mmCIF file with all atom_site columns, C-alpha atoms in Angstrom:
data_model
loop_
_atom_site.group_PDB
_atom_site.id
_atom_site.type_symbol
_atom_site.label_atom_id
_atom_site.label_alt_id
_atom_site.label_comp_id
_atom_site.label_asym_id
_atom_site.label_entity_id
_atom_site.label_seq_id
_atom_site.pdbx_PDB_ins_code
_atom_site.Cartn_x
_atom_site.Cartn_y
_atom_site.Cartn_z
_atom_site.occupancy
_atom_site.B_iso_or_equiv
_atom_site.pdbx_formal_charge
_atom_site.auth_seq_id
_atom_site.auth_comp_id
_atom_site.auth_asym_id
_atom_site.auth_atom_id
_atom_site.pdbx_PDB_model_num
ATOM 1   C CA . MET A 1 1   ? 65.195  24.776  -30.413 1.00 60.00 ? 8   MET A CA 1
ATOM 2   C CA . ARG A 1 2   ? 64.868  21.490  -31.823 1.00 83.00 ? 9   ARG A CA 1
ATOM 3   C CA . ALA A 1 3   ? 64.382  19.745  -28.268 1.00 83.00 ? 10  ALA A CA 1
ATOM 4   C CA . ARG A 1 4   ? 61.648  22.037  -27.902 1.00 86.00 ? 11  ARG A CA 1
ATOM 5   C CA . SER A 1 5   ? 59.921  21.243  -31.390 1.00 89.00 ? 12  SER A CA 1
ATOM 6   C CA . LYS A 1 6   ? 60.716  17.646  -30.736 1.00 88.00 ? 13  LYS A CA 1
ATOM 7   C CA . LYS A 1 7   ? 58.717  18.143  -27.297 1.00 90.00 ? 14  LYS A CA 1
ATOM 8   C CA . ARG A 1 8   ? 55.747  19.871  -29.233 1.00 90.00 ? 15  ARG A CA 1
ATOM 9   C CA . LEU A 1 9   ? 55.660  17.343  -31.858 1.00 90.00 ? 16  LEU A CA 1
ATOM 10  C CA . LEU A 1 10  ? 55.815  14.423  -29.502 1.00 90.00 ? 17  LEU A CA 1
ATOM 11  C CA . HIS A 1 11  ? 52.869  16.005  -27.067 1.00 92.00 ? 18  HIS A CA 1
ATOM 12  C CA . ALA A 1 12  ? 50.862  16.298  -30.345 1.00 91.00 ? 19  ALA A CA 1
ATOM 13  C CA . VAL A 1 13  ? 51.345  12.971  -31.271 1.00 92.00 ? 20  VAL A CA 1
ATOM 14  C CA . LYS A 1 14  ? 50.367  11.566  -27.621 1.00 93.00 ? 21  LYS A CA 1
ATOM 15  C CA . LYS A 1 15  ? 47.223  14.416  -27.845 1.00 93.00 ? 22  LYS A CA 1
ATOM 16  C CA . LEU A 1 16  ? 46.155  12.685  -31.098 1.00 92.00 ? 23  LEU A CA 1
ATOM 17  C CA . LYS A 1 17  ? 46.803  9.222   -29.902 1.00 93.00 ? 24  LYS A CA 1
ATOM 18  C CA . VAL A 1 18  ? 44.424  10.111  -27.136 1.00 93.00 ? 25  VAL A CA 1
ATOM 19  C CA . GLU A 1 19  ? 42.005  11.767  -28.884 1.00 93.00 ? 26  GLU A CA 1
ATOM 20  C CA . HIS A 1 20  ? 42.259  8.277   -31.630 1.00 93.00 ? 27  HIS A CA 1
ATOM 21  C CA . HIS A 1 21  ? 42.023  6.118   -28.834 1.00 94.00 ? 28  HIS A CA 1
ATOM 22  C CA . LYS A 1 22  ? 38.845  8.054   -27.441 1.00 93.00 ? 29  LYS A CA 1
ATOM 23  C CA . ARG A 1 23  ? 36.781  7.989   -30.805 1.00 93.00 ? 30  ARG A CA 1
ATOM 24  C CA . ARG A 1 24  ? 37.605  4.120   -31.662 1.00 94.00 ? 31  ARG A CA 1
ATOM 25  C CA . LYS A 1 25  ? 35.957  3.589   -28.112 1.00 94.00 ? 32  LYS A CA 1
ATOM 26  C CA . GLU A 1 26  ? 33.235  6.005   -29.400 1.00 93.00 ? 33  GLU A CA 1
ATOM 27  C CA . LEU A 1 27  ? 32.781  3.905   -32.340 1.00 92.00 ? 34  LEU A CA 1
ATOM 28  C CA . GLU A 1 28  ? 32.810  0.574   -30.247 1.00 92.00 ? 35  GLU A CA 1
ATOM 29  C CA . VAL A 1 29  ? 30.008  1.813   -28.385 1.00 91.00 ? 36  VAL A CA 1
ATOM 30  C CA . PHE A 1 30  ? 28.167  3.210   -31.271 1.00 90.00 ? 37  PHE A CA 1
ATOM 31  C CA . LYS A 1 31  ? 28.675  -0.333  -32.752 1.00 90.00 ? 38  LYS A CA 1
ATOM 32  C CA . LYS A 1 32  ? 27.491  -2.207  -30.075 1.00 90.00 ? 39  LYS A CA 1
ATOM 33  C CA . LYS A 1 33  ? 24.362  -0.217  -30.066 1.00 90.00 ? 40  LYS A CA 1
ATOM 34  C CA . TYR A 1 34  ? 23.958  -0.754  -33.525 1.00 89.00 ? 41  TYR A CA 1
ATOM 35  C CA . ASP A 1 35  ? 23.999  -4.334  -33.429 1.00 89.00 ? 42  ASP A CA 1
ATOM 36  C CA . LYS A 1 36  ? 21.805  -4.450  -30.517 1.00 90.00 ? 43  LYS A CA 1
ATOM 37  C CA . ARG A 1 37  ? 18.872  -2.361  -32.533 1.00 90.00 ? 44  ARG A CA 1
ATOM 38  C CA . GLU A 1 38  ? 19.963  -4.660  -35.671 1.00 91.00 ? 45  GLU A CA 1
ATOM 39  C CA . VAL A 1 39  ? 19.122  -7.853  -33.914 1.00 90.00 ? 46  VAL A CA 1
ATOM 40  C CA . GLU A 1 40  ? 15.950  -6.335  -32.111 1.00 92.00 ? 47  GLU A CA 1
ATOM 41  C CA . HIS A 1 41  ? 14.950  -5.387  -35.664 1.00 92.00 ? 48  HIS A CA 1
ATOM 42  C CA . LYS A 1 42  ? 15.743  -9.075  -36.923 1.00 91.00 ? 49  LYS A CA 1
ATOM 43  C CA . LYS A 1 43  ? 13.511  -10.453 -33.815 1.00 91.00 ? 50  LYS A CA 1
ATOM 44  C CA . GLN A 1 44  ? 11.020  -8.718  -34.738 1.00 92.00 ? 51  GLN A CA 1
ATOM 45  C CA . VAL A 1 45  ? 10.858  -9.165  -38.529 1.00 91.00 ? 52  VAL A CA 1
ATOM 46  C CA . TRP A 1 46  ? 11.154  -12.730 -37.760 1.00 92.00 ? 53  TRP A CA 1
ATOM 47  C CA . SER A 1 47  ? 7.889   -12.869 -35.122 1.00 91.00 ? 54  SER A CA 1
ATOM 48  C CA . LEU A 1 48  ? 6.092   -10.848 -37.916 1.00 91.00 ? 55  LEU A CA 1
ATOM 49  C CA . ASN A 1 49  ? 6.703   -13.561 -40.419 1.00 89.00 ? 56  ASN A CA 1
ATOM 50  C CA . GLU A 1 50  ? 5.927   -16.376 -38.303 1.00 90.00 ? 57  GLU A CA 1
ATOM 51  C CA . THR A 1 51  ? 2.717   -14.706 -37.347 1.00 89.00 ? 58  THR A CA 1
ATOM 52  C CA . ILE A 1 52  ? 1.874   -14.297 -41.021 1.00 87.00 ? 59  ILE A CA 1
ATOM 53  C CA . ILE A 1 53  ? 3.234   -17.600 -41.770 1.00 86.00 ? 60  ILE A CA 1
ATOM 54  C CA . ALA A 1 54  ? 0.696   -18.904 -38.953 1.00 84.00 ? 61  ALA A CA 1
ATOM 55  C CA . GLN A 1 55  ? -2.277  -16.487 -40.338 1.00 83.00 ? 62  GLN A CA 1
ATOM 56  C CA . GLU A 1 56  ? -1.615  -18.216 -43.841 1.00 82.00 ? 63  GLU A CA 1
ATOM 57  C CA . GLY A 1 57  ? -1.415  -21.663 -42.751 1.00 80.00 ? 64  GLY A CA 1
ATOM 58  C CA . PHE A 1 58  ? -4.375  -20.861 -40.685 1.00 77.00 ? 65  PHE A CA 1
ATOM 59  C CA . MET A 1 59  ? -6.781  -19.935 -43.790 1.00 75.00 ? 66  MET A CA 1
ATOM 60  C CA . ARG A 1 60  ? -5.004  -22.559 -45.891 1.00 78.00 ? 67  ARG A CA 1
ATOM 61  C CA . THR A 1 61  ? -6.584  -25.160 -43.400 1.00 78.00 ? 68  THR A CA 1
ATOM 62  C CA . GLY A 1 62  ? -9.614  -23.568 -43.349 1.00 79.00 ? 69  GLY A CA 1
ATOM 63  C CA . GLY A 1 63  ? -9.425  -22.368 -39.914 1.00 76.00 ? 70  GLY A CA 1
ATOM 64  C CA . ALA A 1 64  ? -11.870 -19.519 -40.367 1.00 77.00 ? 71  ALA A CA 1
ATOM 65  C CA . GLU A 1 65  ? -14.605 -21.730 -42.110 1.00 83.00 ? 72  GLU A CA 1
ATOM 66  C CA . LYS A 1 66  ? -13.710 -24.043 -38.792 1.00 83.00 ? 73  LYS A CA 1
ATOM 67  C CA . LEU A 1 67  ? -14.177 -21.287 -36.418 1.00 84.00 ? 74  LEU A CA 1
ATOM 68  C CA . GLU A 1 68  ? -17.364 -20.311 -37.909 1.00 87.00 ? 75  GLU A CA 1
ATOM 69  C CA . ASN A 1 69  ? -18.876 -23.764 -37.899 1.00 89.00 ? 76  ASN A CA 1
ATOM 70  C CA . GLU A 1 70  ? -17.784 -24.033 -34.009 1.00 90.00 ? 77  GLU A CA 1
ATOM 71  C CA . LEU A 1 71  ? -19.509 -20.846 -33.419 1.00 91.00 ? 78  LEU A CA 1
ATOM 72  C CA . ALA A 1 72  ? -22.909 -21.757 -35.292 1.00 93.00 ? 79  ALA A CA 1
ATOM 73  C CA . ALA A 1 73  ? -22.903 -25.137 -33.393 1.00 93.00 ? 80  ALA A CA 1
ATOM 74  C CA . SER A 1 74  ? -22.477 -23.167 -30.280 1.00 93.00 ? 81  SER A CA 1
ATOM 75  C CA . LYS A 1 75  ? -24.993 -21.112 -30.905 1.00 93.00 ? 82  LYS A CA 1
ATOM 76  C CA . SER A 1 76  ? -27.359 -24.030 -31.848 1.00 93.00 ? 83  SER A CA 1
ATOM 77  C CA . ARG A 1 77  ? -26.432 -25.882 -28.592 1.00 93.00 ? 84  ARG A CA 1
ATOM 78  C CA . GLU A 1 78  ? -27.057 -22.561 -26.675 1.00 94.00 ? 85  GLU A CA 1
ATOM 79  C CA . ALA A 1 79  ? -30.453 -22.771 -28.198 1.00 93.00 ? 86  ALA A CA 1
ATOM 80  C CA . ASN A 1 80  ? -31.476 -26.174 -27.441 1.00 94.00 ? 87  ASN A CA 1
ATOM 81  C CA . LEU A 1 81  ? -30.196 -25.596 -23.661 1.00 94.00 ? 88  LEU A CA 1
ATOM 82  C CA . GLN A 1 82  ? -32.115 -22.477 -23.569 1.00 94.00 ? 89  GLN A CA 1
ATOM 83  C CA . MET A 1 83  ? -35.306 -24.266 -24.556 1.00 95.00 ? 90  MET A CA 1
ATOM 84  C CA . GLU A 1 84  ? -34.790 -26.966 -22.259 1.00 95.00 ? 91  GLU A CA 1
ATOM 85  C CA . VAL A 1 85  ? -34.191 -24.376 -19.625 1.00 95.00 ? 92  VAL A CA 1
ATOM 86  C CA . ASP A 1 86  ? -37.926 -23.063 -21.084 1.00 94.00 ? 93  ASP A CA 1
ATOM 87  C CA . ASP A 1 87  ? -39.251 -26.585 -20.860 1.00 93.00 ? 94  ASP A CA 1
ATOM 88  C CA . LEU A 1 88  ? -38.241 -26.985 -17.205 1.00 94.00 ? 95  LEU A CA 1
ATOM 89  C CA . LYS A 1 89  ? -39.867 -23.773 -16.348 1.00 93.00 ? 96  LYS A CA 1
ATOM 90  C CA . ASP A 1 90  ? -43.054 -24.391 -17.443 1.00 93.00 ? 97  ASP A CA 1
ATOM 91  C CA . GLN A 1 91  ? -43.080 -27.876 -15.851 1.00 93.00 ? 98  GLN A CA 1
ATOM 92  C CA . ILE A 1 92  ? -41.886 -26.311 -12.366 1.00 92.00 ? 99  ILE A CA 1
ATOM 93  C CA . GLU A 1 93  ? -44.877 -23.800 -12.685 1.00 91.00 ? 100 GLU A CA 1
ATOM 94  C CA . GLU A 1 94  ? -47.117 -26.788 -13.610 1.00 90.00 ? 101 GLU A CA 1
ATOM 95  C CA . LEU A 1 95  ? -45.899 -28.675 -10.698 1.00 90.00 ? 102 LEU A CA 1
ATOM 96  C CA . LYS A 1 96  ? -46.788 -25.718 -8.663  1.00 87.00 ? 103 LYS A CA 1
ATOM 97  C CA . GLU A 1 97  ? -50.127 -25.234 -9.849  1.00 85.00 ? 104 GLU A CA 1
ATOM 98  C CA . GLN A 1 98  ? -51.006 -28.977 -9.077  1.00 85.00 ? 105 GLN A CA 1
ATOM 99  C CA . LEU A 1 99  ? -49.910 -28.394 -5.817  1.00 85.00 ? 106 LEU A CA 1
ATOM 100 C CA . GLU A 1 100 ? -51.891 -25.143 -5.373  1.00 81.00 ? 107 GLU A CA 1
ATOM 101 C CA . VAL A 1 101 ? -55.089 -26.964 -6.835  1.00 78.00 ? 108 VAL A CA 1
ATOM 102 C CA . GLY A 1 102 ? -54.527 -30.132 -4.578  1.00 69.00 ? 109 GLY A CA 1
ATOM 103 C CA . GLY A 1 103 ? -53.948 -27.830 -1.344  1.00 61.00 ? 110 GLY A CA 1
ATOM 104 C CA . GLN A 1 104 ? -57.386 -26.295 -1.530  1.00 61.00 ? 111 GLN A CA 1
ATOM 105 C CA . SER A 1 105 ? -58.882 -29.279 -2.406  1.00 55.00 ? 112 SER A CA 1
ATOM 106 C CA . GLY A 1 106 ? -57.675 -30.959 0.812   1.00 54.00 ? 113 GLY A CA 1
ATOM 107 C CA . GLY A 1 107 ? -54.738 -32.756 -0.673  1.00 55.00 ? 114 GLY A CA 1
ATOM 108 C CA . TRP A 1 108 ? -50.886 -32.735 0.055   1.00 57.00 ? 115 TRP A CA 1
ATOM 109 C CA . ASP A 1 109 ? -49.662 -29.708 1.799   1.00 58.00 ? 116 ASP A CA 1
ATOM 110 C CA . PRO A 1 110 ? -46.163 -28.844 1.484   1.00 60.00 ? 117 PRO A CA 1
ATOM 111 C CA . ASN A 1 111 ? -46.303 -26.661 4.388   1.00 64.00 ? 118 ASN A CA 1
ATOM 112 C CA . VAL A 1 112 ? -47.445 -29.404 6.691   1.00 58.00 ? 119 VAL A CA 1
ATOM 113 C CA . ARG A 1 113 ? -45.268 -32.028 7.641   1.00 53.00 ? 120 ARG A CA 1
#
């Protein structure tokens, strides 16, 4: 009977060792997943911090004001260019009218070569 109980004890110990090894492996896998998540979280936090720092620097250097000034200047340039385009269209119309008047009085005709 002693040999039998010893066998049972050895079998139980072996089972416990296998179970312990299995749990350690699960714990290692869990730690790796946790570490990966922690690293990812830290990367996200660092990225957000960099973004915040960049925005603060942008505001400190008057970046928003500079952009507003550039936008205003751009709109002003656009208005000036539109005025030039309108002037050129008016000149083209005047030249067309002059050609039509000149063609009727026997002057230069663009269709005749």
